[in-house]
């Protein structure tokens, strides 16, 4: 576990900030959601009609 954490710390340290990394993730994760649910996303009202266990 310690090796994993140190490797991750070193990898992120070499990036000198995570803006580009986080922007890429945001873009890649947002695109399928926009394609499925539209640009506005899923509203609270839309979720309220979904069946759920009490």
mmCIF file with all atom_site columns, N, CA and C in Angstrom:
data_model
loop_
_atom_site.group_PDB
_atom_site.id
_atom_site.type_symbol
_atom_site.label_atom_id
_atom_site.label_alt_id
_atom_site.label_comp_id
_atom_site.label_asym_id
_atom_site.label_entity_id
_atom_site.label_seq_id
_atom_site.pdbx_PDB_ins_code
_atom_site.Cartn_x
_atom_site.Cartn_y
_atom_site.Cartn_z
_atom_site.occupancy
_atom_site.B_iso_or_equiv
_atom_site.pdbx_formal_charge
_atom_site.auth_seq_id
_atom_site.auth_comp_id
_atom_site.auth_asym_id
_atom_site.auth_atom_id
_atom_site.pdbx_PDB_model_num
ATOM 1   N N  . UNK A 1 1  ? 0.825   -1.183 0.000   1.00 0.00 ? 1  UNK A N  1
ATOM 2   C CA . UNK A 1 1  ? 0.000   0.000  0.000   1.00 0.00 ? 1  UNK A CA 1
ATOM 3   C C  . UNK A 1 1  ? 0.877   1.259  0.000   1.00 0.00 ? 1  UNK A C  1
ATOM 4   N N  . UNK A 1 2  ? 1.911   1.241  0.775   1.00 0.00 ? 2  UNK A N  1
ATOM 5   C CA . UNK A 1 2  ? 2.798   2.402  0.848   1.00 0.00 ? 2  UNK A CA 1
ATOM 6   C C  . UNK A 1 2  ? 3.422   2.698  -0.513  1.00 0.00 ? 2  UNK A C  1
ATOM 7   N N  . UNK A 1 3  ? 3.845   1.647  -1.223  1.00 0.00 ? 3  UNK A N  1
ATOM 8   C CA . UNK A 1 3  ? 4.425   1.841  -2.559  1.00 0.00 ? 3  UNK A CA 1
ATOM 9   C C  . UNK A 1 3  ? 3.417   2.478  -3.506  1.00 0.00 ? 3  UNK A C  1
ATOM 10  N N  . UNK A 1 4  ? 2.177   2.013  -3.436  1.00 0.00 ? 4  UNK A N  1
ATOM 11  C CA . UNK A 1 4  ? 1.118   2.556  -4.282  1.00 0.00 ? 4  UNK A CA 1
ATOM 12  C C  . UNK A 1 4  ? 0.931   4.046  -4.016  1.00 0.00 ? 4  UNK A C  1
ATOM 13  N N  . UNK A 1 5  ? 0.864   4.405  -2.735  1.00 0.00 ? 5  UNK A N  1
ATOM 14  C CA . UNK A 1 5  ? 0.673   5.812  -2.378  1.00 0.00 ? 5  UNK A CA 1
ATOM 15  C C  . UNK A 1 5  ? 1.858   6.675  -2.809  1.00 0.00 ? 5  UNK A C  1
ATOM 16  N N  . UNK A 1 6  ? 3.054   6.177  -2.617  1.00 0.00 ? 6  UNK A N  1
ATOM 17  C CA . UNK A 1 6  ? 4.239   6.942  -3.015  1.00 0.00 ? 6  UNK A CA 1
ATOM 18  C C  . UNK A 1 6  ? 4.310   7.102  -4.532  1.00 0.00 ? 6  UNK A C  1
ATOM 19  N N  . UNK A 1 7  ? 3.976   6.056  -5.257  1.00 0.00 ? 7  UNK A N  1
ATOM 20  C CA . UNK A 1 7  ? 3.976   6.129  -6.717  1.00 0.00 ? 7  UNK A CA 1
ATOM 21  C C  . UNK A 1 7  ? 2.964   7.173  -7.193  1.00 0.00 ? 7  UNK A C  1
ATOM 22  N N  . UNK A 1 8  ? 1.762   7.142  -6.619  1.00 0.00 ? 8  UNK A N  1
ATOM 23  C CA . UNK A 1 8  ? 0.737   8.112  -6.990  1.00 0.00 ? 8  UNK A CA 1
ATOM 24  C C  . UNK A 1 8  ? 1.144   9.536  -6.650  1.00 0.00 ? 8  UNK A C  1
ATOM 25  N N  . UNK A 1 9  ? 1.730   9.711  -5.480  1.00 0.00 ? 9  UNK A N  1
ATOM 26  C CA . UNK A 1 9  ? 2.194   11.040 -5.074  1.00 0.00 ? 9  UNK A CA 1
ATOM 27  C C  . UNK A 1 9  ? 3.243   11.557 -6.045  1.00 0.00 ? 9  UNK A C  1
ATOM 28  N N  . UNK A 1 10 ? 4.194   10.711 -6.408  1.00 0.00 ? 10 UNK A N  1
ATOM 29  C CA . UNK A 1 10 ? 5.247   11.109 -7.352  1.00 0.00 ? 10 UNK A CA 1
ATOM 30  C C  . UNK A 1 10 ? 4.663   11.438 -8.721  1.00 0.00 ? 10 UNK A C  1
ATOM 31  N N  . UNK A 1 11 ? 3.692   10.643 -9.164  1.00 0.00 ? 11 UNK A N  1
ATOM 32  C CA . UNK A 1 11 ? 3.081   10.883 -10.474 1.00 0.00 ? 11 UNK A CA 1
ATOM 33  C C  . UNK A 1 11 ? 2.367   12.226 -10.509 1.00 0.00 ? 11 UNK A C  1
ATOM 34  N N  . UNK A 1 12 ? 1.606   12.537 -9.479  1.00 0.00 ? 12 UNK A N  1
ATOM 35  C CA . UNK A 1 12 ? 0.884   13.798 -9.447  1.00 0.00 ? 12 UNK A CA 1
ATOM 36  C C  . UNK A 1 12 ? 1.819   14.976 -9.223  1.00 0.00 ? 12 UNK A C  1
ATOM 37  N N  . UNK A 1 13 ? 2.874   14.775 -8.461  1.00 0.00 ? 13 UNK A N  1
ATOM 38  C CA . UNK A 1 13 ? 3.842   15.861 -8.233  1.00 0.00 ? 13 UNK A CA 1
ATOM 39  C C  . UNK A 1 13 ? 4.504   16.283 -9.538  1.00 0.00 ? 13 UNK A C  1
ATOM 40  N N  . UNK A 1 14 ? 4.768   15.317 -10.408 1.00 0.00 ? 14 UNK A N  1
ATOM 41  C CA . UNK A 1 14 ? 5.432   15.637 -11.672 1.00 0.00 ? 14 UNK A CA 1
ATOM 42  C C  . UNK A 1 14 ? 4.510   16.376 -12.637 1.00 0.00 ? 14 UNK A C  1
ATOM 43  N N  . UNK A 1 15 ? 3.209   16.360 -12.374 1.00 0.00 ? 15 UNK A N  1
ATOM 44  C CA . UNK A 1 15 ? 2.251   17.030 -13.258 1.00 0.00 ? 15 UNK A CA 1
ATOM 45  C C  . UNK A 1 15 ? 2.242   18.541 -13.056 1.00 0.00 ? 15 UNK A C  1
ATOM 46  N N  . UNK A 1 16 ? 2.690   19.018 -11.918 1.00 0.00 ? 16 UNK A N  1
ATOM 47  C CA . UNK A 1 16 ? 2.683   20.456 -11.593 1.00 0.00 ? 16 UNK A CA 1
ATOM 48  C C  . UNK A 1 16 ? 1.284   21.039 -11.695 1.00 0.00 ? 16 UNK A C  1
ATOM 49  N N  . UNK A 1 17 ? 0.365   20.386 -11.085 1.00 0.00 ? 17 UNK A N  1
ATOM 50  C CA . UNK A 1 17 ? -1.024  20.817 -11.102 1.00 0.00 ? 17 UNK A CA 1
ATOM 51  C C  . UNK A 1 17 ? -1.875  19.777 -11.813 1.00 0.00 ? 17 UNK A C  1
ATOM 52  N N  . UNK A 1 18 ? -3.123  19.762 -11.487 1.00 0.00 ? 18 UNK A N  1
ATOM 53  C CA . UNK A 1 18 ? -3.999  18.730 -12.027 1.00 0.00 ? 18 UNK A CA 1
ATOM 54  C C  . UNK A 1 18 ? -5.100  19.290 -12.919 1.00 0.00 ? 18 UNK A C  1
ATOM 55  N N  . UNK A 1 19 ? -5.019  20.553 -13.308 1.00 0.00 ? 19 UNK A N  1
ATOM 56  C CA . UNK A 1 19 ? -6.101  21.163 -14.095 1.00 0.00 ? 19 UNK A CA 1
ATOM 57  C C  . UNK A 1 19 ? -6.364  20.422 -15.401 1.00 0.00 ? 19 UNK A C  1
ATOM 58  N N  . UNK A 1 20 ? -5.318  20.143 -16.169 1.00 0.00 ? 20 UNK A N  1
ATOM 59  C CA . UNK A 1 20 ? -5.515  19.450 -17.448 1.00 0.00 ? 20 UNK A CA 1
ATOM 60  C C  . UNK A 1 20 ? -6.038  18.037 -17.231 1.00 0.00 ? 20 UNK A C  1
ATOM 61  N N  . UNK A 1 21 ? -5.504  17.361 -16.225 1.00 0.00 ? 21 UNK A N  1
ATOM 62  C CA . UNK A 1 21 ? -5.935  16.005 -15.902 1.00 0.00 ? 21 UNK A CA 1
ATOM 63  C C  . UNK A 1 21 ? -7.412  15.980 -15.518 1.00 0.00 ? 21 UNK A C  1
ATOM 64  N N  . UNK A 1 22 ? -7.815  16.867 -14.621 1.00 0.00 ? 22 UNK A N  1
ATOM 65  C CA . UNK A 1 22 ? -9.205  16.915 -14.185 1.00 0.00 ? 22 UNK A CA 1
ATOM 66  C C  . UNK A 1 22 ? -10.136 17.365 -15.300 1.00 0.00 ? 22 UNK A C  1
ATOM 67  N N  . UNK A 1 23 ? -9.685  18.269 -16.155 1.00 0.00 ? 23 UNK A N  1
ATOM 68  C CA . UNK A 1 23 ? -10.501 18.706 -17.293 1.00 0.00 ? 23 UNK A CA 1
ATOM 69  C C  . UNK A 1 23 ? -10.739 17.551 -18.263 1.00 0.00 ? 23 UNK A C  1
ATOM 70  N N  . UNK A 1 24 ? -9.716  16.727 -18.484 1.00 0.00 ? 24 UNK A N  1
ATOM 71  C CA . UNK A 1 24 ? -9.872  15.568 -19.376 1.00 0.00 ? 24 UNK A CA 1
ATOM 72  C C  . UNK A 1 24 ? -10.870 14.575 -18.802 1.00 0.00 ? 24 UNK A C  1
ATOM 73  N N  . UNK A 1 25 ? -10.792 14.332 -17.514 1.00 0.00 ? 25 UNK A N  1
ATOM 74  C CA . UNK A 1 25 ? -11.740 13.418 -16.873 1.00 0.00 ? 25 UNK A CA 1
ATOM 75  C C  . UNK A 1 25 ? -13.152 13.983 -16.957 1.00 0.00 ? 25 UNK A C  1
ATOM 76  N N  . UNK A 1 26 ? -13.298 15.269 -16.660 1.00 0.00 ? 26 UNK A N  1
ATOM 77  C CA . UNK A 1 26 ? -14.608 15.902 -16.723 1.00 0.00 ? 26 UNK A CA 1
ATOM 78  C C  . UNK A 1 26 ? -15.207 15.790 -18.113 1.00 0.00 ? 26 UNK A C  1
ATOM 79  N N  . UNK A 1 27 ? -14.396 16.056 -19.130 1.00 0.00 ? 27 UNK A N  1
ATOM 80  C CA . UNK A 1 27 ? -14.882 15.981 -20.514 1.00 0.00 ? 27 UNK A CA 1
ATOM 81  C C  . UNK A 1 27 ? -15.289 14.562 -20.871 1.00 0.00 ? 27 UNK A C  1
ATOM 82  N N  . UNK A 1 28 ? -14.468 13.598 -20.529 1.00 0.00 ? 28 UNK A N  1
ATOM 83  C CA . UNK A 1 28 ? -14.752 12.201 -20.886 1.00 0.00 ? 28 UNK A CA 1
ATOM 84  C C  . UNK A 1 28 ? -15.942 11.645 -20.127 1.00 0.00 ? 28 UNK A C  1
ATOM 85  N N  . UNK A 1 29 ? -16.130 12.069 -18.896 1.00 0.00 ? 29 UNK A N  1
ATOM 86  C CA . UNK A 1 29 ? -17.251 11.578 -18.111 1.00 0.00 ? 29 UNK A CA 1
ATOM 87  C C  . UNK A 1 29 ? -18.542 12.320 -18.442 1.00 0.00 ? 29 UNK A C  1
ATOM 88  N N  . UNK A 1 30 ? -18.442 13.583 -18.833 1.00 0.00 ? 30 UNK A N  1
ATOM 89  C CA . UNK A 1 30 ? -19.626 14.376 -19.129 1.00 0.00 ? 30 UNK A CA 1
ATOM 90  C C  . UNK A 1 30 ? -20.225 14.037 -20.489 1.00 0.00 ? 30 UNK A C  1
ATOM 91  N N  . UNK A 1 31 ? -19.401 13.702 -21.456 1.00 0.00 ? 31 UNK A N  1
ATOM 92  C CA . UNK A 1 31 ? -19.889 13.449 -22.818 1.00 0.00 ? 31 UNK A CA 1
ATOM 93  C C  . UNK A 1 31 ? -20.942 12.342 -22.864 1.00 0.00 ? 31 UNK A C  1
ATOM 94  N N  . UNK A 1 32 ? -20.708 11.171 -22.271 1.00 0.00 ? 32 UNK A N  1
ATOM 95  C CA . UNK A 1 32 ? -21.758 10.138 -22.315 1.00 0.00 ? 32 UNK A CA 1
ATOM 96  C C  . UNK A 1 32 ? -23.028 10.563 -21.573 1.00 0.00 ? 32 UNK A C  1
ATOM 97  N N  . UNK A 1 33 ? -22.873 11.270 -20.462 1.00 0.00 ? 33 UNK A N  1
ATOM 98  C CA . UNK A 1 33 ? -24.053 11.733 -19.727 1.00 0.00 ? 33 UNK A CA 1
ATOM 99  C C  . UNK A 1 33 ? -24.869 12.708 -20.551 1.00 0.00 ? 33 UNK A C  1
ATOM 100 N N  . UNK A 1 34 ? -24.198 13.619 -21.242 1.00 0.00 ? 34 UNK A N  1
ATOM 101 C CA . UNK A 1 34 ? -24.911 14.572 -22.091 1.00 0.00 ? 34 UNK A CA 1
ATOM 102 C C  . UNK A 1 34 ? -25.597 13.854 -23.247 1.00 0.00 ? 34 UNK A C  1
ATOM 103 N N  . UNK A 1 35 ? -24.937 12.845 -23.798 1.00 0.00 ? 35 UNK A N  1
ATOM 104 C CA . UNK A 1 35 ? -25.533 12.096 -24.902 1.00 0.00 ? 35 UNK A CA 1
ATOM 105 C C  . UNK A 1 35 ? -26.778 11.337 -24.441 1.00 0.00 ? 35 UNK A C  1
ATOM 106 N N  . UNK A 1 36 ? -26.733 10.803 -23.228 1.00 0.00 ? 36 UNK A N  1
ATOM 107 C CA . UNK A 1 36 ? -27.867 10.030 -22.726 1.00 0.00 ? 36 UNK A CA 1
ATOM 108 C C  . UNK A 1 36 ? -28.987 10.908 -22.177 1.00 0.00 ? 36 UNK A C  1
ATOM 109 N N  . UNK A 1 37 ? -28.632 11.947 -21.464 1.00 0.00 ? 37 UNK A N  1
ATOM 110 C CA . UNK A 1 37 ? -29.631 12.702 -20.721 1.00 0.00 ? 37 UNK A CA 1
ATOM 111 C C  . UNK A 1 37 ? -29.839 14.123 -21.216 1.00 0.00 ? 37 UNK A C  1
ATOM 112 N N  . UNK A 1 38 ? -29.088 14.548 -22.206 1.00 0.00 ? 38 UNK A N  1
ATOM 113 C CA . UNK A 1 38 ? -29.221 15.904 -22.701 1.00 0.00 ? 38 UNK A CA 1
ATOM 114 C C  . UNK A 1 38 ? -28.307 16.850 -21.953 1.00 0.00 ? 38 UNK A C  1
ATOM 115 N N  . UNK A 1 39 ? -28.195 18.025 -22.456 1.00 0.00 ? 39 UNK A N  1
ATOM 116 C CA . UNK A 1 39 ? -27.267 19.006 -21.897 1.00 0.00 ? 39 UNK A CA 1
ATOM 117 C C  . UNK A 1 39 ? -27.639 19.423 -20.480 1.00 0.00 ? 39 UNK A C  1
ATOM 118 N N  . UNK A 1 40 ? -28.902 19.318 -20.117 1.00 0.00 ? 40 UNK A N  1
ATOM 119 C CA . UNK A 1 40 ? -29.319 19.771 -18.798 1.00 0.00 ? 40 UNK A CA 1
ATOM 120 C C  . UNK A 1 40 ? -29.111 18.709 -17.736 1.00 0.00 ? 40 UNK A C  1
ATOM 121 N N  . UNK A 1 41 ? -28.884 17.477 -18.144 1.00 0.00 ? 41 UNK A N  1
ATOM 122 C CA . UNK A 1 41 ? -28.685 16.413 -17.161 1.00 0.00 ? 41 UNK A CA 1
ATOM 123 C C  . UNK A 1 41 ? -30.004 15.905 -16.614 1.00 0.00 ? 41 UNK A C  1
ATOM 124 N N  . UNK A 1 42 ? -29.915 15.093 -15.618 1.00 0.00 ? 42 UNK A N  1
ATOM 125 C CA . UNK A 1 42 ? -31.096 14.513 -14.996 1.00 0.00 ? 42 UNK A CA 1
ATOM 126 C C  . UNK A 1 42 ? -31.545 15.434 -13.869 1.00 0.00 ? 42 UNK A C  1
ATOM 127 N N  . UNK A 1 43 ? -32.798 15.813 -13.910 1.00 0.00 ? 43 UNK A N  1
ATOM 128 C CA . UNK A 1 43 ? -33.316 16.701 -12.879 1.00 0.00 ? 43 UNK A CA 1
ATOM 129 C C  . UNK A 1 43 ? -33.824 15.899 -11.693 1.00 0.00 ? 43 UNK A C  1
ATOM 130 N N  . UNK A 1 44 ? -34.003 16.577 -10.588 1.00 0.00 ? 44 UNK A N  1
ATOM 131 C CA . UNK A 1 44 ? -34.544 15.937 -9.396  1.00 0.00 ? 44 UNK A CA 1
ATOM 132 C C  . UNK A 1 44 ? -35.944 15.397 -9.688  1.00 0.00 ? 44 UNK A C  1
ATOM 133 N N  . UNK A 1 45 ? -36.719 16.137 -10.465 1.00 0.00 ? 45 UNK A N  1
ATOM 134 C CA . UNK A 1 45 ? -38.073 15.705 -10.805 1.00 0.00 ? 45 UNK A CA 1
ATOM 135 C C  . UNK A 1 45 ? -38.049 14.411 -11.613 1.00 0.00 ? 45 UNK A C  1
ATOM 136 N N  . UNK A 1 46 ? -37.093 14.299 -12.522 1.00 0.00 ? 46 UNK A N  1
ATOM 137 C CA . UNK A 1 46 ? -36.987 13.075 -13.319 1.00 0.00 ? 46 UNK A CA 1
ATOM 138 C C  . UNK A 1 46 ? -36.614 11.888 -12.443 1.00 0.00 ? 46 UNK A C  1
ATOM 139 N N  . UNK A 1 47 ? -35.755 12.105 -11.491 1.00 0.00 ? 47 UNK A N  1
ATOM 140 C CA . UNK A 1 47 ? -35.357 11.024 -10.601 1.00 0.00 ? 47 UNK A CA 1
ATOM 141 C C  . UNK A 1 47 ? -36.487 10.593 -9.677  1.00 0.00 ? 47 UNK A C  1
ATOM 142 N N  . UNK A 1 48 ? -37.375 11.512 -9.353  1.00 0.00 ? 48 UNK A N  1
ATOM 143 C CA . UNK A 1 48 ? -38.442 11.195 -8.398  1.00 0.00 ? 48 UNK A CA 1
ATOM 144 C C  . UNK A 1 48 ? -39.449 10.211 -8.963  1.00 0.00 ? 48 UNK A C  1
ATOM 145 N N  . UNK A 1 49 ? -39.521 10.050 -10.278 1.00 0.00 ? 49 UNK A N  1
ATOM 146 C CA . UNK A 1 49 ? -40.482 9.116  -10.856 1.00 0.00 ? 49 UNK A CA 1
ATOM 147 C C  . UNK A 1 49 ? -39.909 7.714  -11.014 1.00 0.00 ? 49 UNK A C  1
ATOM 148 N N  . UNK A 1 50 ? -38.623 7.549  -10.739 1.00 0.00 ? 50 UNK A N  1
ATOM 149 C CA . UNK A 1 50 ? -38.010 6.237  -10.828 1.00 0.00 ? 50 UNK A CA 1
ATOM 150 C C  . UNK A 1 50 ? -38.425 5.383  -9.637  1.00 0.00 ? 50 UNK A C  1
ATOM 151 N N  . UNK A 1 51 ? -38.677 4.087  -9.860  1.00 0.00 ? 51 UNK A N  1
ATOM 152 C CA . UNK A 1 51 ? -39.035 3.226  -8.723  1.00 0.00 ? 51 UNK A CA 1
ATOM 153 C C  . UNK A 1 51 ? -37.856 3.091  -7.773  1.00 0.00 ? 51 UNK A C  1
ATOM 154 N N  . UNK A 1 52 ? -38.159 3.000  -6.516  1.00 0.00 ? 52 UNK A N  1
ATOM 155 C CA . UNK A 1 52 ? -37.107 2.827  -5.519  1.00 0.00 ? 52 UNK A CA 1
ATOM 156 C C  . UNK A 1 52 ? -37.651 2.057  -4.324  1.00 0.00 ? 52 UNK A C  1
ATOM 157 N N  . UNK A 1 53 ? -36.767 1.438  -3.590  1.00 0.00 ? 53 UNK A N  1
ATOM 158 C CA . UNK A 1 53 ? -37.149 0.726  -2.372  1.00 0.00 ? 53 UNK A CA 1
ATOM 159 C C  . UNK A 1 53 ? -37.183 1.711  -1.224  1.00 0.00 ? 53 UNK A C  1
ATOM 160 N N  . UNK A 1 54 ? -38.250 1.701  -0.437  1.00 0.00 ? 54 UNK A N  1
ATOM 161 C CA . UNK A 1 54 ? -38.321 2.638  0.696   1.00 0.00 ? 54 UNK A CA 1
ATOM 162 C C  . UNK A 1 54 ? -37.334 2.284  1.794   1.00 0.00 ? 54 UNK A C  1
#
